[in-house]
Amino acid sequence: MLYPVGVSPVNVLQPVGKAGLIVNQGPDTVYLDTQSAVSNIAYSLKCMPGQSVNWGGGALWAISDGTATLSFMQGLDT
């Protein structure tokens, strides 16, 4: 699935979300966290344009420095 991410926090996965692979398709950096208070100074993972990260499952919130698109592939899709 594709998720547009901007300068306001976006809920990508609910607390029961499965593990998967996140790819930042750019063009800006994305910051990821389990909390809706995610920001560019308070985050769990930083994902640069073109970078991918593994997410262990559970709630996922994202915010960007500008605009970005996240690709998320769950479970066996990875």
mmCIF file of N, CA and C in Angstrom:
data_model
loop_
_atom_site.group_PDB
_atom_site.id
_atom_site.type_symbol
_atom_site.label_atom_id
_atom_site.label_comp_id
_atom_site.label_asym_id
_atom_site.label_seq_id
_atom_site.Cartn_x
_atom_site.Cartn_y
_atom_site.Cartn_z
ATOM 1 N N MET A 1 0.833 -1.180 0.000
ATOM 2 C CA MET A 1 0.000 0.000 0.000
ATOM 3 C C MET A 1 0.881 1.247 0.000
ATOM 4 N N LEU A 2 0.351 2.316 -0.587
ATOM 5 C CA LEU A 2 1.054 3.594 -0.606
ATOM 6 C C LEU A 2 0.373 4.563 0.348
ATOM 7 N N TYR A 3 1.184 5.326 1.076
ATOM 8 C CA TYR A 3 0.678 6.297 2.030
ATOM 9 C C TYR A 3 1.352 7.641 1.791
ATOM 10 N N PRO A 4 0.576 8.685 1.461
ATOM 11 C CA PRO A 4 1.172 10.018 1.352
ATOM 12 C C PRO A 4 1.438 10.558 2.761
ATOM 13 N N VAL A 5 2.599 11.180 2.940
ATOM 14 C CA VAL A 5 2.993 11.712 4.250
ATOM 15 C C VAL A 5 3.388 13.166 4.069
ATOM 16 N N GLY A 6 2.865 14.028 4.932
ATOM 17 C CA GLY A 6 3.186 15.455 4.881
ATOM 18 C C GLY A 6 3.737 15.941 6.201
ATOM 19 N N VAL A 7 3.535 17.211 6.487
ATOM 20 C CA VAL A 7 4.118 17.833 7.681
ATOM 21 C C VAL A 7 3.248 17.656 8.925
ATOM 22 N N SER A 8 2.116 16.962 8.815
ATOM 23 C CA SER A 8 1.278 16.609 9.958
ATOM 24 C C SER A 8 1.319 15.096 10.131
ATOM 25 N N PRO A 9 1.277 14.601 11.383
ATOM 26 C CA PRO A 9 1.331 13.158 11.616
ATOM 27 C C PRO A 9 0.212 12.405 10.904
ATOM 28 N N VAL A 10 0.561 11.267 10.306
ATOM 29 C CA VAL A 10 -0.377 10.410 9.589
ATOM 30 C C VAL A 10 -0.340 9.020 10.225
ATOM 31 N N ASN A 11 -1.523 8.461 10.504
ATOM 32 C CA ASN A 11 -1.588 7.098 11.038
ATOM 33 C C ASN A 11 -1.504 6.114 9.879
ATOM 34 N N VAL A 12 -0.404 5.367 9.824
ATOM 35 C CA VAL A 12 -0.182 4.402 8.751
ATOM 36 C C VAL A 12 -0.725 3.032 9.158
ATOM 37 N N LEU A 13 -0.499 2.623 10.403
ATOM 38 C CA LEU A 13 -0.981 1.328 10.902
ATOM 39 C C LEU A 13 -1.646 1.484 12.251
ATOM 40 N N GLN A 14 -2.688 0.700 12.469
ATOM 41 C CA GLN A 14 -3.362 0.644 13.757
ATOM 42 C C GLN A 14 -2.530 -0.208 14.723
ATOM 43 N N PRO A 15 -2.857 -0.188 16.024
ATOM 44 C CA PRO A 15 -2.079 -0.976 16.998
ATOM 45 C C PRO A 15 -1.970 -2.462 16.687
ATOM 46 N N VAL A 16 -2.886 -3.003 15.893
ATOM 47 C CA VAL A 16 -2.829 -4.432 15.549
ATOM 48 C C VAL A 16 -2.128 -4.657 14.207
ATOM 49 N N GLY A 17 -1.457 -3.630 13.684
ATOM 50 C CA GLY A 17 -0.761 -3.736 12.399
ATOM 51 C C GLY A 17 0.309 -4.817 12.419
ATOM 52 N N LYS A 18 0.471 -5.478 11.280
ATOM 53 C CA LYS A 18 1.457 -6.552 11.157
ATOM 54 C C LYS A 18 2.835 -5.996 10.809
ATOM 55 N N ALA A 19 3.841 -6.802 11.041
ATOM 56 C CA ALA A 19 5.210 -6.433 10.678
ATOM 57 C C ALA A 19 5.325 -6.336 9.166
ATOM 58 N N GLY A 20 6.289 -5.527 8.716
ATOM 59 C CA GLY A 20 6.489 -5.409 7.285
ATOM 60 C C GLY A 20 7.667 -4.522 6.938
ATOM 61 N N LEU A 21 7.781 -4.245 5.656
ATOM 62 C CA LEU A 21 8.871 -3.430 5.130
ATOM 63 C C LEU A 21 8.317 -2.086 4.672
ATOM 64 N N ILE A 22 8.963 -1.010 5.115
ATOM 65 C CA ILE A 22 8.576 0.351 4.744
ATOM 66 C C ILE A 22 9.640 0.899 3.811
ATOM 67 N N VAL A 23 9.202 1.482 2.700
ATOM 68 C CA VAL A 23 10.118 2.119 1.753
ATOM 69 C C VAL A 23 9.690 3.572 1.583
ATOM 70 N N ASN A 24 10.626 4.492 1.777
ATOM 71 C CA ASN A 24 10.360 5.911 1.544
ATOM 72 C C ASN A 24 10.635 6.203 0.073
ATOM 73 N N GLN A 25 9.595 6.460 -0.679
ATOM 74 C CA GLN A 25 9.738 6.744 -2.098
ATOM 75 C C GLN A 25 10.044 8.218 -2.364
ATOM 76 N N GLY A 26 10.212 9.000 -1.293
ATOM 77 C CA GLY A 26 10.654 10.380 -1.406
ATOM 78 C C GLY A 26 9.546 11.340 -1.746
ATOM 79 N N PRO A 27 9.902 12.602 -1.934
ATOM 80 C CA PRO A 27 11.264 13.118 -2.063
ATOM 81 C C PRO A 27 11.895 13.593 -0.754
ATOM 82 N N ASP A 28 11.137 13.579 0.376
ATOM 83 C CA ASP A 28 11.682 14.091 1.638
ATOM 84 C C ASP A 28 11.847 12.997 2.681
ATOM 85 N N THR A 29 12.589 13.290 3.738
ATOM 86 C CA THR A 29 12.812 12.373 4.857
ATOM 87 C C THR A 29 11.517 12.157 5.630
ATOM 88 N N VAL A 30 11.311 10.918 6.109
ATOM 89 C CA VAL A 30 10.143 10.560 6.903
ATOM 90 C C VAL A 30 10.613 10.091 8.277
ATOM 91 N N TYR A 31 9.870 10.491 9.302
ATOM 92 C CA TYR A 31 10.152 10.107 10.688
ATOM 93 C C TYR A 31 9.007 9.222 11.164
ATOM 94 N N LEU A 32 9.344 8.093 11.791
ATOM 95 C CA LEU A 32 8.362 7.073 12.169
ATOM 96 C C LEU A 32 8.365 6.849 13.670
ATOM 97 N N ASP A 33 7.181 6.572 14.217
ATOM 98 C CA ASP A 33 7.073 6.305 15.647
ATOM 99 C C ASP A 33 5.761 5.565 15.922
ATOM 100 N N THR A 34 5.610 5.089 17.149
ATOM 101 C CA THR A 34 4.381 4.419 17.560
ATOM 102 C C THR A 34 3.352 5.414 18.093
ATOM 103 N N GLN A 35 3.750 6.670 18.284
ATOM 104 C CA GLN A 35 2.887 7.689 18.881
ATOM 105 C C GLN A 35 2.499 8.766 17.876
ATOM 106 N N SER A 36 1.319 9.350 18.052
ATOM 107 C CA SER A 36 0.855 10.407 17.158
ATOM 108 C C SER A 36 1.642 11.705 17.345
ATOM 109 N N ALA A 37 2.436 11.782 18.399
ATOM 110 C CA ALA A 37 3.259 12.969 18.656
ATOM 111 C C ALA A 37 4.590 12.919 17.909
ATOM 112 N N VAL A 38 4.708 12.043 16.923
ATOM 113 C CA VAL A 38 5.941 11.917 16.141
ATOM 114 C C VAL A 38 6.309 13.269 15.521
ATOM 115 N N SER A 39 7.609 13.567 15.504
ATOM 116 C CA SER A 39 8.098 14.806 14.895
ATOM 117 C C SER A 39 9.516 14.571 14.406
ATOM 118 N N ASN A 40 10.106 15.596 13.798
ATOM 119 C CA ASN A 40 11.481 15.446 13.305
ATOM 120 C C ASN A 40 12.510 15.498 14.431
ATOM 121 N N ILE A 41 12.072 15.679 15.673
ATOM 122 C CA ILE A 41 12.984 15.616 16.818
ATOM 123 C C ILE A 41 12.590 14.515 17.811
ATOM 124 N N ALA A 42 11.375 13.958 17.660
ATOM 125 C CA ALA A 42 10.906 12.882 18.542
ATOM 126 C C ALA A 42 10.364 11.748 17.674
ATOM 127 N N TYR A 43 11.212 10.742 17.411
ATOM 128 C CA TYR A 43 10.836 9.645 16.527
ATOM 129 C C TYR A 43 11.609 8.389 16.903
ATOM 130 N N SER A 44 11.128 7.230 16.421
ATOM 131 C CA SER A 44 11.817 5.954 16.641
ATOM 132 C C SER A 44 12.758 5.621 15.501
ATOM 133 N N LEU A 45 12.297 5.865 14.268
ATOM 134 C CA LEU A 45 13.085 5.556 13.075
ATOM 135 C C LEU A 45 13.047 6.730 12.106
ATOM 136 N N LYS A 46 14.173 6.957 11.463
ATOM 137 C CA LYS A 46 14.278 7.984 10.423
ATOM 138 C C LYS A 46 14.483 7.244 9.099
ATOM 139 N N CYS A 47 13.724 7.626 8.087
ATOM 140 C CA CYS A 47 13.793 6.944 6.797
ATOM 141 C C CYS A 47 14.054 7.981 5.703
ATOM 142 N N MET A 48 15.255 7.941 5.165
ATOM 143 C CA MET A 48 15.660 8.882 4.118
ATOM 144 C C MET A 48 15.021 8.478 2.784
ATOM 145 N N PRO A 49 14.925 9.410 1.828
ATOM 146 C CA PRO A 49 14.370 9.060 0.515
ATOM 147 C C PRO A 49 15.119 7.880 -0.112
ATOM 148 N N GLY A 50 14.369 6.894 -0.598
ATOM 149 C CA GLY A 50 14.954 5.710 -1.211
ATOM 150 C C GLY A 50 15.366 4.633 -0.222
ATOM 151 N N GLN A 51 15.319 4.925 1.064
ATOM 152 C CA GLN A 51 15.721 3.968 2.093
ATOM 153 C C GLN A 51 14.534 3.090 2.489
ATOM 154 N N SER A 52 14.840 1.886 2.965
ATOM 155 C CA SER A 52 13.806 1.007 3.498
ATOM 156 C C SER A 52 14.154 0.621 4.928
ATOM 157 N N VAL A 53 13.115 0.375 5.727
ATOM 158 C CA VAL A 53 13.297 -0.045 7.119
ATOM 159 C C VAL A 53 12.281 -1.134 7.426
ATOM 160 N N ASN A 54 12.627 -2.009 8.342
ATOM 161 C CA ASN A 54 11.689 -3.032 8.809
ATOM 162 C C ASN A 54 10.899 -2.476 9.980
ATOM 163 N N TRP A 55 9.599 -2.752 9.989
ATOM 164 C CA TRP A 55 8.745 -2.338 11.092
ATOM 165 C C TRP A 55 8.243 -3.601 11.764
ATOM 166 N N GLY A 56 8.381 -3.682 13.085
ATOM 167 C CA GLY A 56 8.048 -4.886 13.833
ATOM 168 C C GLY A 56 6.568 -5.125 14.079
ATOM 169 N N GLY A 57 5.726 -4.233 13.633
ATOM 170 C CA GLY A 57 4.290 -4.372 13.841
ATOM 171 C C GLY A 57 3.787 -3.415 14.898
ATOM 172 N N GLY A 58 2.494 -3.306 15.021
ATOM 173 C CA GLY A 58 1.877 -2.383 15.959
ATOM 174 C C GLY A 58 1.600 -1.042 15.317
ATOM 175 N N ALA A 59 1.187 -0.088 16.140
ATOM 176 C CA ALA A 59 0.839 1.247 15.657
ATOM 177 C C ALA A 59 2.021 1.901 14.943
ATOM 178 N N LEU A 60 1.734 2.625 13.872
ATOM 179 C CA LEU A 60 2.772 3.333 13.132
ATOM 180 C C LEU A 60 2.244 4.688 12.705
ATOM 181 N N TRP A 61 2.975 5.734 13.119
ATOM 182 C CA TRP A 61 2.679 7.108 12.735
ATOM 183 C C TRP A 61 3.877 7.645 11.973
ATOM 184 N N ALA A 62 3.611 8.517 11.014
ATOM 185 C CA ALA A 62 4.685 9.068 10.186
ATOM 186 C C ALA A 62 4.478 10.556 9.964
ATOM 187 N N ILE A 63 5.598 11.272 9.797
ATOM 188 C CA ILE A 63 5.584 12.691 9.460
ATOM 189 C C ILE A 63 6.800 12.938 8.576
ATOM 190 N N SER A 64 6.727 13.961 7.733
ATOM 191 C CA SER A 64 7.811 14.240 6.797
ATOM 192 C C SER A 64 8.307 15.672 6.950
ATOM 193 N N ASP A 65 9.496 15.929 6.417
ATOM 194 C CA ASP A 65 10.023 17.295 6.364
ATOM 195 C C ASP A 65 9.251 18.146 5.357
ATOM 196 N N GLY A 66 8.558 17.494 4.441
ATOM 197 C CA GLY A 66 7.812 18.192 3.393
ATOM 198 C C GLY A 66 6.716 17.283 2.885
ATOM 199 N N THR A 67 7.018 16.553 1.821
ATOM 200 C CA THR A 67 6.086 15.559 1.299
ATOM 201 C C THR A 67 6.856 14.288 0.981
ATOM 202 N N ALA A 68 6.196 13.168 1.127
ATOM 203 C CA ALA A 68 6.812 11.885 0.802
ATOM 204 C C ALA A 68 5.710 10.861 0.593
ATOM 205 N N THR A 69 6.081 9.745 0.022
ATOM 206 C CA THR A 69 5.173 8.621 -0.143
ATOM 207 C C THR A 69 5.842 7.391 0.444
ATOM 208 N N LEU A 70 5.128 6.736 1.360
ATOM 209 C CA LEU A 70 5.622 5.498 1.951
ATOM 210 C C LEU A 70 4.963 4.316 1.282
ATOM 211 N N SER A 71 5.738 3.296 1.010
ATOM 212 C CA SER A 71 5.234 2.019 0.541
ATOM 213 C C SER A 71 5.367 1.054 1.706
ATOM 214 N N PHE A 72 4.291 0.324 2.032
ATOM 215 C CA PHE A 72 4.337 -0.626 3.135
ATOM 216 C C PHE A 72 3.919 -1.991 2.623
ATOM 217 N N MET A 73 4.787 -2.986 2.820
ATOM 218 C CA MET A 73 4.509 -4.362 2.424
ATOM 219 C C MET A 73 4.476 -5.223 3.679
ATOM 220 N N GLN A 74 3.337 -5.837 3.943
ATOM 221 C CA GLN A 74 3.162 -6.631 5.154
ATOM 222 C C GLN A 74 3.627 -8.060 4.992
ATOM 223 N N GLY A 75 4.084 -8.621 6.103
ATOM 224 C CA GLY A 75 4.364 -10.036 6.227
ATOM 225 C C GLY A 75 5.041 -10.689 5.035
ATOM 226 N N LEU A 76 4.336 -11.579 4.366
ATOM 227 C CA LEU A 76 4.889 -12.357 3.268
ATOM 228 C C LEU A 76 5.202 -11.509 2.047
ATOM 229 N N ASP A 77 4.635 -10.303 1.948
ATOM 230 C CA ASP A 77 4.912 -9.425 0.818
ATOM 231 C C ASP A 77 6.356 -8.944 0.822
ATOM 232 N N THR A 78 7.014 -9.010 1.960
ATOM 233 C CA THR A 78 8.380 -8.516 2.054
ATOM 234 C C THR A 78 9.334 -9.557 1.544
#
